[in-house]
Amino acid sequence: METLKNYIDGGWVSSKENNTATVVNPASQEVLGKVPYGTNTAADVATAVSVASKAFASWSQVPVMKRVQPLYKLKQLLEEHAEEIARTITMECGKTLAESRGELQRAIENVEVACGSPSLMQSEFSENIATGIDEFMIRQPLGVCACVAPFNFPGMIPFWFLPYAIACGNTFVLKPSEKVPLTMVKVFQLIEKLDLPQGVINLVHGGKETVDALLDHPEIKAISFVGSTQVARYVYARGTANGKRVQAQGGAKNPVVILPDADIEMSTQIVTDSVFGCAGQRCLAASNIITVGDNGRMKEALYEAAKARTTGYGLDEKVEMGPVITGESRSRVEHLIDKGVSEGARVLLDGRKAKIEGYEKGNFIKPTILEGLPLGGEIIRTEIFGPVMSLIELKTVDEALDFINSGNYGNMACLFTSSGANARKFRNQANAGNIGINIGVAAPMAQFPFSGWKESFFGDLHGQGRHAIEFFTQTKVVVERWPKEWSRKF
Ligand code: NAD
């Protein structure tokens, strides 16, 4: 099996690194590919940054109306190849085909929003700030920008950044997750068909060594990172210490509060989709499900819906939940469930040691529900990143808000209710950057920032929309005087 190539300077080139990591289908354990992995990937980064730096000189001078033209073509190509890319996502990442199609749709929407960069980059002008003097602000690109992506949305997350970065006049180096590099290889086979100058968009494979090389390279001006909090914090610290702009989106532990006046049927369906969709491997997956008041009927409905969910290989259209990414992840999730039990939780529904016919070696965990985790314990605050729901009973909305606001993460908080006043209070007081009211996955559309707070985000400007335009440009303010005595008489 050939090792995956990097895409540098408009062509596919072999890595300088001979060591590889394997890309494995998490359902079947079939080896899908080999990806360069080791210290010599730093040399690949050096080559990619050098060509991107050279390309920046001319690309930054291309008018923005012209810079977005390849994005229109990219949207069309992504749509034409959507099914093929979605199948690749499912094969390497494990999620269902419907989830992969949805993810790609979100990627395409980011391309569409970035096509509006000619308007989004427009700036401010003040005439006559003093007699005969005008002042205005312009936005200019930064230079070479890099993105480091996680495994759980291989088709979408690079698009929170890539289209905006290049539309703003920067050049770009992407490092996908070594666990799921095939999706971006497919996307870059489309990027290859665009009328883009060589070196504007580049792809380098690898793991930590590749990331460190990007963080330390003096020609890289900005880093966009998405992944676990531990690595996000590290990337933010090392990147900013090296004088770069960094936006680093991290992990989560998302609470959902269900009030007694919530619509039981609707809440059940939406909440179980949020907890178990993508096998719980979404940074916006609901995890702690907090019922306020008597939760008897709600608990029963959630239990029945979770139990009825079909787990299996995502390419099978009937399947509603796929495996987790690696055997190691499966062991980790099962260990966290065990730990929850040792802290005092009861297992209402046990998905450990799941076996799926035909995929006996797959990394499957079936839907699991824990009840009675102590509020002061560790598991109730730990990102499990697997299909595990923790049921929590509290007495009031204020108790729920206190619990939410005492947590380390702030990616998402949701409320289910039919009371406008409680909804209003919740959206005002919950300390999270993405709020859902009768919504289970409050994923911002491409025109809004993906607003994590607290340990779910390190930086100032988030991915997507106007935040991305601001992140990928630096402002220049011009104060200008043209004395009227200098005007020629015509
Ligand atoms: P991860 O942190 O393990 O890896 C992310 C990227 O960092 C990968 O490209 C990987 O190669 C690289 N990396 C890993 N360890 C590194 C190290 N020590 N030094 C430098 N680079 C390193 O994350 P993951 O497991 O791929 O993704 C899952 C995590 O991402 C979850 O915590 C999830 O909540 C989070 N996530 C957050 C968001 C968000 O918007 N906040 C979105 C998606 C995923």
PDB file of C-alpha atoms in Angstrom, residues 12 15 96 109 153 155 162 164 191 213 277 292 363 373 434 475:
ATOM      1  CA  TRP A  12       1.527  15.481  -5.072  1.00  0.00           C
ATOM      2  CA  SER A  15       7.069  12.946   2.347  1.00  0.00           C
ATOM      3  CA  THR A  96     -23.169   7.169   9.512  1.00  0.00           C
ATOM      4  CA  GLU A 109     -21.860  26.422   3.320  1.00  0.00           C
ATOM      5  CA  PHE A 153     -15.191  16.101  11.304  1.00  0.00           C
ATOM      6  CA  GLY A 155     -14.640  16.990   5.861  1.00  0.00           C
ATOM      7  CA  LEU A 162      -9.473  27.452   4.515  1.00  0.00           C
ATOM      8  CA  TYR A 164     -11.790  32.498   4.327  1.00  0.00           C
ATOM      9  CA  ILE A 191      -8.585  21.635  -5.256  1.00  0.00           C
ATOM     10  CA  ALA A 213       7.123  22.453  12.986  1.00  0.00           C
ATOM     11  CA  GLY A 277     -25.122  11.057  17.059  1.00  0.00           C
ATOM     12  CA  VAL A 292     -35.486  19.790  36.660  1.00  0.00           C
ATOM     13  CA  ASN A 363     -14.697  -0.284  18.011  1.00  0.00           C
ATOM     14  CA  LEU A 373     -22.973  10.386  39.169  1.00  0.00           C
ATOM     15  CA  ASN A 434     -23.221  28.243  21.819  1.00  0.00           C
ATOM     16  CA  THR A 475      -6.226  46.197   9.845  1.00  0.00           C
TER      17      THR A 475
END
